[in-house]
Amino acid sequence: MSQKNRALKLSALAVYAFLYLPLLIVVIYSFNDSKLNAEWVGFTFKWYDKLFHNREMLTAAGNSLIIATSSAMIATVLGTLAGMAMYKYRLKVLPGLVLAPIAMPDILMGVSLLLFFIMLNMSLGLISITLAHITFCIGFVALSVQARMSSIDRSLTEAARDLGATPWQCFRKITLPLLAPGIIAGALMAFTLSIDDFVITFFVAGVGSSTLPLQIYSMVKIAVTPEVNAISTLLMLLTLILITLVARLSPGALRS
Amino acid sequence: MLEIKEITRNFDSFTALDKVSLSIEAGEFFTLLGPSGCGKTTLLRLIAGFDQPDGGDILLDGKSIIATPPERRPLHTIFQNYALFPHMTVADNIAFPLRMVGCKPDEIDQRVAEALEDVSLPDKGKHYPEALSGGQKQRIAIARALVNRPRLLLLDEPLSALDAKLREQMQLELIKLQQEIGITFIYVTHDQGEALALSHRIAVMNHGTIAQIDEPSRLYSYPNSRFVADFIGQCNLLAGTVEQIQNDRVRVELKGLGPVQTVIPPNATIEAGMACTLTLRPEKIRISSTLTQDEGEVHLKGVVHDMLYLGDVTVYKVELANGMLVEALLANSSAGRARFFEVGDQVEVAWGFEAGHLVMD
Ligand SMILES: Nc1ncnc2c1ncn2[C@@H]1O[C@H](COP(=O)(O)OP(=O)(O)OP(=O)(O)O)[C@@H](O)[C@H]1O
Ligand SMILES: [Mg+2]
């Protein structure tokens, strides 16, 4: 019994190591006082300092945040509606259409969106990137909301109506709070997907606007500098803060 | 007060309710009783407004409520799983119907406190439903449904999730509550004992139709069909044909047992040659070892096949000449004399002419 337990613990440890060791190495090297990712020389903040004086990097980061926030917000609203419709009406075609972008190869999405934007005579930039991100984020939110929706007991919404709630009050007071964990999870997923999307963004970004992944890519083309490590570390920190915030704001969300 | 007129509900090609009609009086404890799948929940959902009928009408005080959405019907439902909102405290759950109609906060607080008092859980207001036991959840669900005084309360097997002891206690509480507040109850159950104990009137349902509507004692004594006789309580069913009718008596030829006399059932159309069933409650059958010659009784010979000592009574199963087993109850009235007969004993089975109740097939 205890042997089985130990094996379980060990394998869990191995999985965590596999997931987090590479990240840890990035974090460590971001504080390394050496231009090479080879040996530990000494502790420094200078890469961060350099990062914060890198105009291009700052603009790219700003773009990424704007795009991720707005596309996550819009995709969350649309995805929630789609998820609820998919649950309620047992549709045949719509779920497939909503979910297809998840399975579709990014490169295909990128090319087709690019062609589409050109056809519409749209200038490429922040707006085209945001629109593209919304399309692939909706599916994830819809899935997450639909899954949550099917775990809500139908008698709860019926009870609310029975006790005097109009359909809208029932949605506000019962459905929405109970759906919240699914919606928040979907929104978070959308935000992270948007912030680290490379392929699709690459196609629809045009020339003028860059996002963090595009910027990092253009830097890495030369070499993986400690500056890249620093920006990656900051990205990780952001994600961590977000998750902690979610846990704080709605304690029920992570419990169930 | 509530009138249901020829309500029909089809699910695809399956008819869950077939022209069901009944009317319920104000202040009544009315029960829908029937085997699983007979359409009780379907009917209750139509009354509550969660579902729409394919035909017929539902009238409340003479006005159709078919087009009224559930939130505007002056009735509440107690769900089998209680349906307490998990993300709200007990107090917020009870306050919910009051908030929906825009009560003032002071009034809400006061009425919630009263409601909690009424169900003897005054200090549970701040708890979440998950922290309550089954019986407590049940009480909170009742408090929530009654807090804004509906005209009608619909209860769908509200006690089926509770253990036997708690169920009995809640049954008593329900009766008391219903008497005190005088709200009409429509109660759904498939437990005939519960139905007999609680109700003023019972509608026995079968396959989407109503088999019989009556008071518990009349339902028990005068079932109108083989189905009702069998469903309510224990019953011996002896098949036969009507042979002759004279005055208030009928002579029935029981299959394999010969002719017996019985009384004409109330409100029955009966003719010679009709197939019928003589229903006999076990407690109305007498068994004895000596042959008696009472003129007003039916006498049949039998052999004790089986017996079950239950403490207060002993149940005997006696095999008759046609191989059929009839059940009879013998009260164990004097201590130490629990067993009157042994398996294999020759006995005489007897019942009075008016003890059996005849139903037409
Ligand atoms: N939404 C539905 N779609 C299809 N069939 C349904 C639906 N609701 C109920 N039925 C069918 O209608 C019949 C009656 O169902 P109902 O739930 O009213 O039974 P019930 O008398 O409440 O039974 P139980 O005692 O098991 O609760 C059942 O055969 C059921 O399968
Ligand atoms: Mg049911």
CSV table of N, CA and C in Angstrom, one decimal, chain A residues 48-110:
chain,number,residue,atom,x,y,z
A,48,TYR,N,16.4,42.6,-16.9
A,48,TYR,CA,15.0,43.2,-16.7
A,48,TYR,C,15.1,44.7,-17.0
A,49,ASP,N,16.2,45.3,-16.4
A,49,ASP,CA,16.4,46.8,-16.7
A,49,ASP,C,16.4,47.0,-18.2
A,50,LYS,N,17.2,46.2,-18.9
A,50,LYS,CA,17.3,46.4,-20.3
A,50,LYS,C,16.0,46.2,-21.0
A,51,LEU,N,15.2,45.2,-20.5
A,51,LEU,CA,13.9,44.9,-21.1
A,51,LEU,C,13.0,46.1,-21.0
A,52,PHE,N,13.1,46.8,-19.8
A,52,PHE,CA,12.2,47.9,-19.6
A,52,PHE,C,12.6,49.2,-20.4
A,53,HIS,N,13.8,49.1,-21.0
A,53,HIS,CA,14.2,50.2,-21.8
A,53,HIS,C,14.1,49.9,-23.3
A,54,ASN,N,13.6,48.7,-23.5
A,54,ASN,CA,13.5,48.2,-24.9
A,54,ASN,C,12.1,48.7,-25.5
A,55,ARG,N,12.2,49.8,-26.2
A,55,ARG,CA,10.9,50.4,-26.7
A,55,ARG,C,10.0,49.3,-27.5
A,56,GLU,N,10.7,48.6,-28.4
A,56,GLU,CA,10.0,47.7,-29.3
A,56,GLU,C,9.3,46.6,-28.4
A,57,MET,N,10.0,46.1,-27.4
A,57,MET,CA,9.5,45.1,-26.6
A,57,MET,C,8.3,45.6,-25.8
A,58,LEU,N,8.4,46.8,-25.3
A,58,LEU,CA,7.3,47.4,-24.5
A,58,LEU,C,6.1,47.6,-25.3
A,59,THR,N,6.3,48.0,-26.6
A,59,THR,CA,5.1,48.2,-27.5
A,59,THR,C,4.4,46.9,-27.7
A,60,ALA,N,5.3,45.9,-28.0
A,60,ALA,CA,4.8,44.5,-28.3
A,60,ALA,C,4.0,44.0,-27.1
A,61,ALA,N,4.5,44.2,-25.9
A,61,ALA,CA,3.9,43.7,-24.7
A,61,ALA,C,2.5,44.4,-24.5
A,62,GLY,N,2.6,45.7,-24.8
A,62,GLY,CA,1.3,46.5,-24.7
A,62,GLY,C,0.3,46.0,-25.7
A,63,ASN,N,0.7,45.8,-26.9
A,63,ASN,CA,-0.2,45.2,-27.9
A,63,ASN,C,-0.8,43.9,-27.5
A,64,SER,N,0.1,43.0,-27.0
A,64,SER,CA,-0.4,41.7,-26.6
A,64,SER,C,-1.4,41.8,-25.5
A,65,LEU,N,-1.2,42.6,-24.5
A,65,LEU,CA,-2.2,42.8,-23.4
A,65,LEU,C,-3.5,43.3,-23.9
A,66,ILE,N,-3.4,44.3,-24.8
A,66,ILE,CA,-4.7,44.9,-25.3
A,66,ILE,C,-5.4,43.8,-26.1
A,67,ILE,N,-4.7,43.1,-27.0
A,67,ILE,CA,-5.3,42.1,-27.8
A,67,ILE,C,-5.9,41.0,-27.0
A,68,ALA,N,-5.1,40.5,-26.0
A,68,ALA,CA,-5.5,39.4,-25.2
A,68,ALA,C,-6.8,39.8,-24.4
A,69,THR,N,-6.7,41.0,-23.8
A,69,THR,CA,-7.8,41.4,-22.9
A,69,THR,C,-9.1,41.5,-23.8
A,70,SER,N,-9.0,42.2,-24.9
A,70,SER,CA,-10.2,42.5,-25.6
A,70,SER,C,-10.7,41.2,-26.3
A,71,SER,N,-9.8,40.4,-26.9
A,71,SER,CA,-10.3,39.2,-27.5
A,71,SER,C,-10.9,38.2,-26.5
A,72,ALA,N,-10.2,38.1,-25.3
A,72,ALA,CA,-10.8,37.2,-24.3
A,72,ALA,C,-12.1,37.7,-23.8
A,73,MET,N,-12.3,39.0,-23.7
A,73,MET,CA,-13.6,39.5,-23.2
A,73,MET,C,-14.7,39.2,-24.3
A,74,ILE,N,-14.4,39.5,-25.5
A,74,ILE,CA,-15.5,39.3,-26.5
A,74,ILE,C,-15.7,37.8,-26.7
A,75,ALA,N,-14.6,37.0,-26.8
A,75,ALA,CA,-14.8,35.6,-27.0
A,75,ALA,C,-15.6,35.0,-25.8
A,76,THR,N,-15.4,35.6,-24.6
A,76,THR,CA,-16.1,35.0,-23.4
A,76,THR,C,-17.6,35.3,-23.5
A,77,VAL,N,-18.0,36.5,-24.0
A,77,VAL,CA,-19.4,36.7,-24.1
A,77,VAL,C,-20.0,35.8,-25.2
A,78,LEU,N,-19.3,35.8,-26.4
A,78,LEU,CA,-19.9,35.0,-27.5
A,78,LEU,C,-19.8,33.5,-27.2
A,79,GLY,N,-18.7,33.1,-26.6
A,79,GLY,CA,-18.5,31.7,-26.3
A,79,GLY,C,-19.5,31.2,-25.2
A,80,THR,N,-19.8,32.1,-24.2
A,80,THR,CA,-20.8,31.7,-23.2
A,80,THR,C,-22.2,31.5,-23.8
A,81,LEU,N,-22.5,32.5,-24.7
A,81,LEU,CA,-23.8,32.3,-25.4
A,81,LEU,C,-23.9,31.1,-26.2
A,82,ALA,N,-22.8,30.8,-27.0
A,82,ALA,CA,-22.8,29.6,-27.8
A,82,ALA,C,-22.8,28.4,-27.0
A,83,GLY,N,-22.1,28.4,-25.9
A,83,GLY,CA,-22.1,27.2,-25.0
A,83,GLY,C,-23.5,26.9,-24.4
A,84,MET,N,-24.1,28.0,-24.0
A,84,MET,CA,-25.5,27.8,-23.5
A,84,MET,C,-26.4,27.3,-24.5
A,85,ALA,N,-26.3,27.9,-25.7
A,85,ALA,CA,-27.2,27.4,-26.8
A,85,ALA,C,-26.9,26.0,-27.2
A,86,MET,N,-25.7,25.6,-27.2
A,86,MET,CA,-25.3,24.2,-27.5
A,86,MET,C,-25.9,23.3,-26.5
A,87,TYR,N,-25.9,23.7,-25.2
A,87,TYR,CA,-26.5,22.8,-24.2
A,87,TYR,C,-28.0,22.8,-24.3
A,88,LYS,N,-28.6,23.9,-24.5
A,88,LYS,CA,-30.0,24.0,-24.4
A,88,LYS,C,-30.7,23.4,-25.6
A,89,TYR,N,-30.2,23.6,-26.8
A,89,TYR,CA,-31.0,23.2,-28.0
A,89,TYR,C,-30.5,22.0,-28.7
A,90,ARG,N,-29.5,21.3,-28.1
A,90,ARG,CA,-29.0,20.1,-28.7
A,90,ARG,C,-28.9,20.2,-30.3
A,91,LEU,N,-28.2,21.2,-30.7
A,91,LEU,CA,-28.1,21.5,-32.1
A,91,LEU,C,-27.2,20.5,-32.8
A,92,LYS,N,-27.4,20.4,-34.1
A,92,LYS,CA,-26.6,19.4,-34.8
A,92,LYS,C,-25.3,20.0,-35.4
A,93,VAL,N,-25.5,21.2,-36.1
A,93,VAL,CA,-24.4,21.7,-36.9
A,93,VAL,C,-23.6,22.8,-36.1
A,94,LEU,N,-24.3,23.6,-35.4
A,94,LEU,CA,-23.6,24.7,-34.7
A,94,LEU,C,-22.4,24.3,-33.9
A,95,PRO,N,-22.6,23.2,-33.0
A,95,PRO,CA,-21.4,22.9,-32.2
A,95,PRO,C,-20.2,22.5,-33.0
A,96,GLY,N,-20.4,21.8,-34.1
A,96,GLY,CA,-19.3,21.5,-35.0
A,96,GLY,C,-18.6,22.8,-35.5
A,97,LEU,N,-19.4,23.7,-35.9
A,97,LEU,CA,-18.9,25.0,-36.5
A,97,LEU,C,-18.1,25.8,-35.4
A,98,VAL,N,-18.7,25.8,-34.2
A,98,VAL,CA,-18.0,26.5,-33.1
A,98,VAL,C,-16.7,25.9,-32.7
A,99,LEU,N,-16.7,24.5,-32.7
A,99,LEU,CA,-15.5,23.8,-32.2
A,99,LEU,C,-14.5,23.6,-33.3
A,100,ALA,N,-14.9,23.7,-34.5
A,100,ALA,CA,-13.9,23.4,-35.6
A,100,ALA,C,-12.6,24.1,-35.5
A,101,PRO,N,-12.7,25.5,-35.2
A,101,PRO,CA,-11.4,26.2,-35.1
A,101,PRO,C,-10.4,25.7,-34.1
A,102,ILE,N,-10.9,24.9,-33.1
A,102,ILE,CA,-10.0,24.4,-32.1
A,102,ILE,C,-9.1,23.3,-32.8
A,103,ALA,N,-9.8,22.5,-33.6
A,103,ALA,CA,-9.1,21.3,-34.2
A,103,ALA,C,-8.3,21.7,-35.5
A,104,MET,N,-8.8,22.8,-36.1
A,104,MET,CA,-8.2,23.2,-37.4
A,104,MET,C,-6.7,23.5,-37.2
A,105,PRO,N,-5.8,23.1,-38.1
A,105,PRO,CA,-4.4,23.5,-38.0
A,105,PRO,C,-4.3,25.0,-38.0
A,106,ASP,N,-3.5,25.5,-37.1
A,106,ASP,CA,-3.3,27.0,-37.0
A,106,ASP,C,-2.9,27.6,-38.3
A,107,ILE,N,-2.1,26.9,-39.0
A,107,ILE,CA,-1.6,27.5,-40.3
A,107,ILE,C,-2.7,27.7,-41.3
A,108,LEU,N,-3.6,26.8,-41.3
A,108,LEU,CA,-4.8,26.9,-42.2
A,108,LEU,C,-5.6,28.1,-41.8
A,109,MET,N,-5.9,28.2,-40.4
A,109,MET,CA,-6.6,29.3,-39.9
A,109,MET,C,-6.0,30.6,-40.3
A,110,GLY,N,-4.7,30.7,-40.1
A,110,GLY,CA,-3.9,31.9,-40.4
A,110,GLY,C,-4.0,32.3,-41.8
